Amino acid sequence: MSSSEPACEAVVLFSGGQDSSVCLAWALSRYGRVETVGFDYGQRHSVEMQARKVVRSQLAERFQDWKGRLGGDHILEIRGFGAIADTAMTAEREFELTDKGLPSTYVPGRNLVFLTYAAALTDRRGAKALVGGMCETDYSGYPDCRREALDALERALNLGMAQDFRIETPLMRLTKAQTWALAKGLGGDALVNLILEESHTCYRGDRGARHDWGYGCGDCPACELRAKGWNAWVEAGRPELAP
Ligand code: ZN
């Protein structure tokens, strides 16, 4: 990184999925310089990694205001964590509910680990804001998506790193339908179409079939959630939500 590069203001946890793509657009609309961080934790599919590259490059190409604001991308390798987690995200396991009532796709404490790594990076990059797509609504009850857990982590990070970071979660109270509305509010139909075509959500890494709501297998929990949100947004008349 050269010293003439603008100072980083926000780091976005960016997976290439629908939610984090909207978060990246949200951050680009309010910060002068935004960098992204992604995690290689031994995912079953490299489709996500490909989607990250495409979404980033198209955000810069198609949105002139955002082009100069999009800074570097950081991939952090945390495969040791993926090995511990060993759930349906990283191993061949069926999608089902565990005895805690959580989907088998849940990786214990994943967001806490991601945010701790991201905070160390954010410290090094000189930024104050960490932006993530965590959401309490429409989710499957993942405990590390709760704002209360993130408030506690924010406090621990600030105490432990002598910082004043803010963990910003623009999707926290939105339904999946409202997330599409926010995308429209941020970048109009151009952003909706970019996210529809290029973001990747399917747990199976399937991009074989194009549905109304984008690509995916159509029957994993992530596809079902995405389809439901899209259909609800379309039925509501594709409303726009101001950021
Ligand atoms: Zn799927």
mmCIF file of C-alpha atoms and ligand atoms in Angstrom:
data_model
loop_
_atom_site.group_PDB
_atom_site.id
_atom_site.type_symbol
_atom_site.label_atom_id
_atom_site.label_comp_id
_atom_site.label_asym_id
_atom_site.label_seq_id
_atom_site.Cartn_x
_atom_site.Cartn_y
_atom_site.Cartn_z
ATOM 1 C CA MET A 1 0.000 0.000 0.000
ATOM 2 C CA SER A 2 1.477 3.355 -0.948
ATOM 3 C CA SER A 3 1.512 6.272 1.464
ATOM 4 C CA SER A 4 -0.457 8.404 -0.999
ATOM 5 C CA GLU A 5 -3.437 6.092 -0.686
ATOM 6 C CA PRO A 6 -6.454 7.671 1.092
ATOM 7 C CA ALA A 7 -6.903 6.691 4.731
ATOM 8 C CA CYS A 8 -9.245 3.785 5.312
ATOM 9 C CA GLU A 9 -12.433 4.768 7.186
ATOM 10 C CA ALA A 10 -14.361 1.510 7.286
ATOM 11 C CA VAL A 11 -13.692 -2.210 6.913
ATOM 12 C CA VAL A 12 -16.595 -4.323 5.623
ATOM 13 C CA LEU A 13 -16.915 -8.032 6.366
ATOM 14 C CA PHE A 14 -17.572 -9.144 2.836
ATOM 15 C CA SER A 15 -18.455 -12.690 1.803
ATOM 16 C CA GLY A 16 -19.893 -12.016 -1.646
ATOM 17 C CA GLY A 17 -23.397 -12.881 -0.402
ATOM 18 C CA GLN A 18 -26.536 -10.773 -0.704
ATOM 19 C CA ASP A 19 -26.321 -9.258 2.770
ATOM 20 C CA SER A 20 -22.667 -8.317 2.777
ATOM 21 C CA SER A 21 -22.955 -6.921 -0.772
ATOM 22 C CA VAL A 22 -25.688 -4.552 0.438
ATOM 23 C CA CYS A 23 -23.502 -3.677 3.449
ATOM 24 C CA LEU A 24 -20.595 -2.866 1.163
ATOM 25 C CA ALA A 25 -22.794 -0.539 -0.905
ATOM 26 C CA TRP A 26 -24.082 1.046 2.319
ATOM 27 C CA ALA A 27 -20.513 1.682 3.507
ATOM 28 C CA LEU A 28 -19.474 3.073 0.106
ATOM 29 C CA SER A 29 -22.384 5.513 0.259
ATOM 30 C CA ARG A 30 -21.256 6.988 3.591
ATOM 31 C CA TYR A 31 -17.476 6.608 3.914
ATOM 32 C CA GLY A 32 -14.725 8.138 1.812
ATOM 33 C CA ARG A 33 -12.597 5.012 1.801
ATOM 34 C CA VAL A 34 -13.747 1.460 2.373
ATOM 35 C CA GLU A 35 -11.758 -1.767 2.440
ATOM 36 C CA THR A 36 -13.114 -5.309 2.527
ATOM 37 C CA VAL A 37 -12.144 -8.389 4.462
ATOM 38 C CA GLY A 38 -12.996 -11.994 3.678
ATOM 39 C CA PHE A 39 -12.215 -15.260 5.413
ATOM 40 C CA ASP A 40 -10.881 -18.498 4.090
ATOM 41 C CA TYR A 41 -12.028 -20.954 6.734
ATOM 42 C CA GLY A 42 -12.159 -24.004 4.530
ATOM 43 C CA GLN A 43 -15.558 -23.366 2.941
ATOM 44 C CA ARG A 44 -16.846 -26.194 0.849
ATOM 45 C CA HIS A 45 -17.096 -23.995 -2.210
ATOM 46 C CA SER A 46 -14.866 -21.446 -3.849
ATOM 47 C CA VAL A 47 -17.979 -19.964 -5.504
ATOM 48 C CA GLU A 48 -18.176 -17.402 -2.693
ATOM 49 C CA MET A 49 -14.613 -16.269 -3.292
ATOM 50 C CA GLN A 50 -15.375 -15.793 -6.990
ATOM 51 C CA ALA A 51 -18.561 -13.848 -6.196
ATOM 52 C CA ARG A 52 -16.569 -11.480 -3.949
ATOM 53 C CA LYS A 53 -14.272 -10.494 -6.806
ATOM 54 C CA VAL A 54 -17.081 -9.955 -9.284
ATOM 55 C CA VAL A 55 -19.290 -7.918 -6.913
ATOM 56 C CA ARG A 56 -16.354 -5.708 -5.897
ATOM 57 C CA SER A 57 -15.242 -5.017 -9.466
ATOM 58 C CA GLN A 58 -18.791 -4.326 -10.674
ATOM 59 C CA LEU A 59 -19.526 -1.962 -7.784
ATOM 60 C CA ALA A 60 -16.458 0.011 -8.835
ATOM 61 C CA GLU A 61 -17.246 -0.166 -12.564
ATOM 62 C CA ARG A 62 -20.934 0.655 -12.523
ATOM 63 C CA PHE A 63 -21.126 3.240 -9.740
ATOM 64 C CA GLN A 64 -18.874 6.194 -10.469
ATOM 65 C CA ASP A 65 -19.352 7.761 -7.024
ATOM 66 C CA TRP A 66 -18.129 4.608 -5.344
ATOM 67 C CA LYS A 67 -15.202 3.789 -7.617
ATOM 68 C CA GLY A 68 -12.682 6.012 -5.851
ATOM 69 C CA ARG A 69 -13.917 4.921 -2.438
ATOM 70 C CA LEU A 70 -13.371 1.189 -2.801
ATOM 71 C CA GLY A 71 -9.954 0.311 -1.407
ATOM 72 C CA GLY A 72 -8.138 -2.977 -0.976
ATOM 73 C CA ASP A 73 -9.428 -6.439 -0.242
ATOM 74 C CA HIS A 74 -7.961 -8.608 2.505
ATOM 75 C CA ILE A 75 -8.377 -12.373 2.703
ATOM 76 C CA LEU A 76 -7.539 -13.829 6.099
ATOM 77 C CA GLU A 77 -6.883 -17.533 6.358
ATOM 78 C CA ILE A 78 -8.504 -19.092 9.450
ATOM 79 C CA ARG A 79 -8.786 -22.741 8.437
ATOM 80 C CA GLY A 80 -7.981 -23.884 11.954
ATOM 81 C CA PHE A 81 -11.278 -22.356 13.053
ATOM 82 C CA GLY A 82 -13.115 -24.034 10.189
ATOM 83 C CA ALA A 83 -11.670 -27.357 11.290
ATOM 84 C CA ILE A 84 -13.001 -26.869 14.831
ATOM 85 C CA ALA A 85 -16.414 -25.795 13.648
ATOM 86 C CA ASP A 86 -16.898 -28.789 11.334
ATOM 87 C CA THR A 87 -20.543 -28.170 10.550
ATOM 88 C CA ALA A 88 -22.555 -28.183 7.365
ATOM 89 C CA MET A 89 -20.743 -25.086 6.060
ATOM 90 C CA THR A 90 -17.396 -26.807 5.944
ATOM 91 C CA ALA A 91 -18.063 -30.549 5.949
ATOM 92 C CA GLU A 92 -20.441 -32.807 4.084
ATOM 93 C CA ARG A 93 -23.339 -32.814 6.490
ATOM 94 C CA GLU A 94 -27.073 -32.590 5.954
ATOM 95 C CA PHE A 95 -28.974 -29.368 6.576
ATOM 96 C CA GLU A 96 -31.058 -30.042 9.647
ATOM 97 C CA LEU A 97 -31.892 -28.636 13.068
ATOM 98 C CA THR A 98 -29.567 -29.515 15.921
ATOM 99 C CA ASP A 99 -30.788 -30.333 19.423
ATOM 100 C CA LYS A 100 -30.364 -26.633 20.334
ATOM 101 C CA GLY A 101 -32.860 -25.782 17.606
ATOM 102 C CA LEU A 102 -30.110 -24.237 15.477
ATOM 103 C CA PRO A 103 -29.536 -25.195 11.852
ATOM 104 C CA SER A 104 -26.571 -27.498 11.226
ATOM 105 C CA THR A 105 -25.121 -24.677 9.112
ATOM 106 C CA TYR A 106 -24.404 -22.721 12.294
ATOM 107 C CA VAL A 107 -20.700 -22.384 13.032
ATOM 108 C CA PRO A 108 -20.364 -21.625 16.755
ATOM 109 C CA GLY A 109 -19.219 -18.058 17.389
ATOM 110 C CA ARG A 110 -18.265 -17.471 13.774
ATOM 111 C CA ASN A 111 -19.179 -13.782 13.773
ATOM 112 C CA LEU A 112 -17.240 -13.200 16.992
ATOM 113 C CA VAL A 113 -14.124 -14.741 15.414
ATOM 114 C CA PHE A 114 -14.590 -12.857 12.138
ATOM 115 C CA LEU A 115 -15.068 -9.544 13.942
ATOM 116 C CA THR A 116 -12.047 -10.080 16.196
ATOM 117 C CA TYR A 117 -9.802 -10.736 13.193
ATOM 118 C CA ALA A 118 -11.420 -7.836 11.349
ATOM 119 C CA ALA A 119 -10.850 -5.544 14.352
ATOM 120 C CA ALA A 120 -7.124 -6.333 14.392
ATOM 121 C CA LEU A 121 -7.002 -5.535 10.680
ATOM 122 C CA THR A 122 -9.082 -2.374 11.178
ATOM 123 C CA ASP A 123 -6.652 -1.237 13.866
ATOM 124 C CA ARG A 124 -3.740 -1.710 11.458
ATOM 125 C CA ARG A 125 -5.592 0.094 8.677
ATOM 126 C CA GLY A 126 -6.333 3.057 10.969
ATOM 127 C CA ALA A 127 -10.114 2.847 10.564
ATOM 128 C CA LYS A 128 -12.851 3.072 13.201
ATOM 129 C CA ALA A 129 -15.870 1.390 11.630
ATOM 130 C CA LEU A 130 -16.389 -2.345 11.168
ATOM 131 C CA VAL A 131 -19.431 -3.073 9.036
ATOM 132 C CA GLY A 132 -21.177 -6.439 8.964
ATOM 133 C CA GLY A 133 -24.408 -7.924 7.618
ATOM 134 C CA MET A 134 -25.502 -9.517 10.867
ATOM 135 C CA CYS A 135 -29.262 -9.535 11.205
ATOM 136 C CA GLU A 136 -31.648 -10.580 13.957
ATOM 137 C CA THR A 137 -34.709 -10.603 11.744
ATOM 138 C CA ASP A 138 -35.542 -13.465 9.397
ATOM 139 C CA TYR A 139 -32.514 -15.354 10.652
ATOM 140 C CA SER A 140 -32.355 -18.784 12.154
ATOM 141 C CA GLY A 141 -31.652 -17.644 15.688
ATOM 142 C CA TYR A 142 -27.857 -17.592 15.373
ATOM 143 C CA PRO A 143 -26.849 -16.224 18.792
ATOM 144 C CA ASP A 144 -23.792 -14.366 17.451
ATOM 145 C CA CYS A 145 -26.013 -12.309 15.117
ATOM 146 C CA ARG A 146 -27.770 -10.682 18.060
ATOM 147 C CA ARG A 147 -26.999 -7.005 18.546
ATOM 148 C CA GLU A 148 -26.565 -7.660 22.270
ATOM 149 C CA ALA A 149 -23.703 -10.072 21.543
ATOM 150 C CA LEU A 150 -22.117 -7.550 19.184
ATOM 151 C CA ASP A 151 -22.435 -4.738 21.728
ATOM 152 C CA ALA A 152 -20.585 -6.916 24.233
ATOM 153 C CA LEU A 153 -17.913 -7.759 21.672
ATOM 154 C CA GLU A 154 -17.542 -4.106 20.660
ATOM 155 C CA ARG A 155 -16.882 -3.242 24.291
ATOM 156 C CA ALA A 156 -14.393 -6.105 24.689
ATOM 157 C CA LEU A 157 -12.531 -5.128 21.513
ATOM 158 C CA ASN A 158 -12.363 -1.475 22.540
ATOM 159 C CA LEU A 159 -11.101 -2.358 25.993
ATOM 160 C CA GLY A 160 -8.697 -5.013 24.763
ATOM 161 C CA MET A 161 -7.307 -3.023 21.836
ATOM 162 C CA ALA A 162 -7.524 0.449 23.449
ATOM 163 C CA GLN A 163 -9.706 1.576 20.568
ATOM 164 C CA ASP A 164 -13.010 3.250 19.867
ATOM 165 C CA PHE A 165 -14.320 1.007 17.130
ATOM 166 C CA ARG A 166 -17.942 0.933 16.097
ATOM 167 C CA ILE A 167 -19.459 -2.343 14.923
ATOM 168 C CA GLU A 168 -22.084 -1.161 12.438
ATOM 169 C CA THR A 169 -24.852 -3.534 11.389
ATOM 170 C CA PRO A 170 -27.150 -1.753 8.910
ATOM 171 C CA LEU A 171 -29.266 -4.880 8.300
ATOM 172 C CA MET A 172 -29.818 -5.758 11.966
ATOM 173 C CA ARG A 173 -33.540 -4.865 12.071
ATOM 174 C CA LEU A 174 -34.410 -5.449 8.418
ATOM 175 C CA THR A 175 -36.313 -8.344 6.908
ATOM 176 C CA LYS A 176 -34.863 -9.977 3.798
ATOM 177 C CA ALA A 177 -37.457 -8.075 1.761
ATOM 178 C CA GLN A 178 -36.328 -4.795 3.341
ATOM 179 C CA THR A 179 -32.718 -5.628 2.486
ATOM 180 C CA TRP A 180 -33.707 -5.585 -1.196
ATOM 181 C CA ALA A 181 -35.500 -2.289 -0.568
ATOM 182 C CA LEU A 182 -32.325 -0.886 0.984
ATOM 183 C CA ALA A 183 -30.296 -2.032 -2.040
ATOM 184 C CA LYS A 184 -32.717 -0.123 -4.260
ATOM 185 C CA GLY A 185 -32.458 2.943 -2.039
ATOM 186 C CA LEU A 186 -28.666 2.829 -2.193
ATOM 187 C CA GLY A 187 -28.107 2.177 -5.877
ATOM 188 C CA GLY A 188 -31.446 1.857 -7.654
ATOM 189 C CA ASP A 189 -32.288 -1.012 -9.974
ATOM 190 C CA ALA A 190 -28.652 -1.160 -11.124
ATOM 191 C CA LEU A 191 -27.579 -2.257 -7.647
ATOM 192 C CA VAL A 192 -30.535 -4.613 -7.237
ATOM 193 C CA ASN A 193 -29.627 -6.285 -10.541
ATOM 194 C CA LEU A 194 -25.934 -6.505 -9.660
ATOM 195 C CA ILE A 195 -26.746 -8.227 -6.366
ATOM 196 C CA LEU A 196 -29.348 -10.438 -8.012
ATOM 197 C CA GLU A 197 -26.938 -11.652 -10.699
ATOM 198 C CA GLU A 198 -23.592 -11.741 -8.947
ATOM 199 C CA SER A 199 -23.978 -12.180 -5.188
ATOM 200 C CA HIS A 200 -23.912 -15.749 -3.950
ATOM 201 C CA THR A 201 -25.904 -17.114 -1.024
ATOM 202 C CA CYS A 202 -26.562 -20.834 -1.680
ATOM 203 C CA TYR A 203 -25.016 -23.158 0.900
ATOM 204 C CA ARG A 204 -24.446 -25.773 -1.765
ATOM 205 C CA GLY A 205 -22.447 -23.408 -3.983
ATOM 206 C CA ASP A 206 -24.859 -24.140 -6.817
ATOM 207 C CA ARG A 207 -24.992 -21.615 -9.670
ATOM 208 C CA GLY A 208 -26.601 -23.941 -12.206
ATOM 209 C CA ALA A 209 -30.115 -22.504 -12.242
ATOM 210 C CA ARG A 210 -31.175 -18.845 -12.452
ATOM 211 C CA HIS A 211 -34.352 -18.205 -10.476
ATOM 212 C CA ASP A 212 -36.255 -14.915 -10.141
ATOM 213 C CA TRP A 213 -34.217 -14.245 -7.000
ATOM 214 C CA GLY A 214 -30.801 -15.180 -8.401
ATOM 215 C CA TYR A 215 -28.711 -18.343 -8.636
ATOM 216 C CA GLY A 216 -28.820 -21.288 -6.252
ATOM 217 C CA CYS A 217 -30.009 -24.832 -5.646
ATOM 218 C CA GLY A 218 -33.416 -23.541 -4.569
ATOM 219 C CA ASP A 219 -33.952 -25.756 -1.558
ATOM 220 C CA CYS A 220 -31.179 -25.163 0.981
ATOM 221 C CA PRO A 221 -32.088 -22.838 3.915
ATOM 222 C CA ALA A 222 -30.116 -19.936 2.398
ATOM 223 C CA CYS A 223 -31.878 -20.252 -0.971
ATOM 224 C CA GLU A 224 -35.271 -20.542 0.725
ATOM 225 C CA LEU A 225 -34.630 -17.391 2.750
ATOM 226 C CA ARG A 226 -33.397 -15.479 -0.279
ATOM 227 C CA ALA A 227 -36.367 -16.591 -2.406
ATOM 228 C CA LYS A 228 -38.853 -15.702 0.326
ATOM 229 C CA GLY A 229 -37.357 -12.234 0.789
ATOM 230 C CA TRP A 230 -37.259 -11.527 -2.920
ATOM 231 C CA ASN A 231 -40.862 -12.663 -3.450
ATOM 232 C CA ALA A 232 -42.096 -10.564 -0.516
ATOM 233 C CA TRP A 233 -40.284 -7.502 -1.892
ATOM 234 C CA VAL A 234 -41.699 -8.003 -5.405
ATOM 235 C CA GLU A 235 -45.214 -8.574 -4.051
ATOM 236 C CA ALA A 236 -44.911 -5.316 -2.073
ATOM 237 C CA GLY A 237 -44.204 -3.491 -5.355
ATOM 238 C CA ARG A 238 -40.390 -3.344 -5.092
ATOM 239 C CA PRO A 239 -40.358 -0.457 -2.575
ATOM 240 C CA GLU A 240 -37.252 1.611 -1.850
ATOM 241 C CA LEU A 241 -35.776 2.092 1.597
ATOM 242 C CA ALA A 242 -33.701 5.223 2.179
ATOM 243 C CA PRO A 243 -30.303 4.422 3.740
HETATM 244 ZN ZN ZN B 1 -29.086 -23.379 -2.137
#
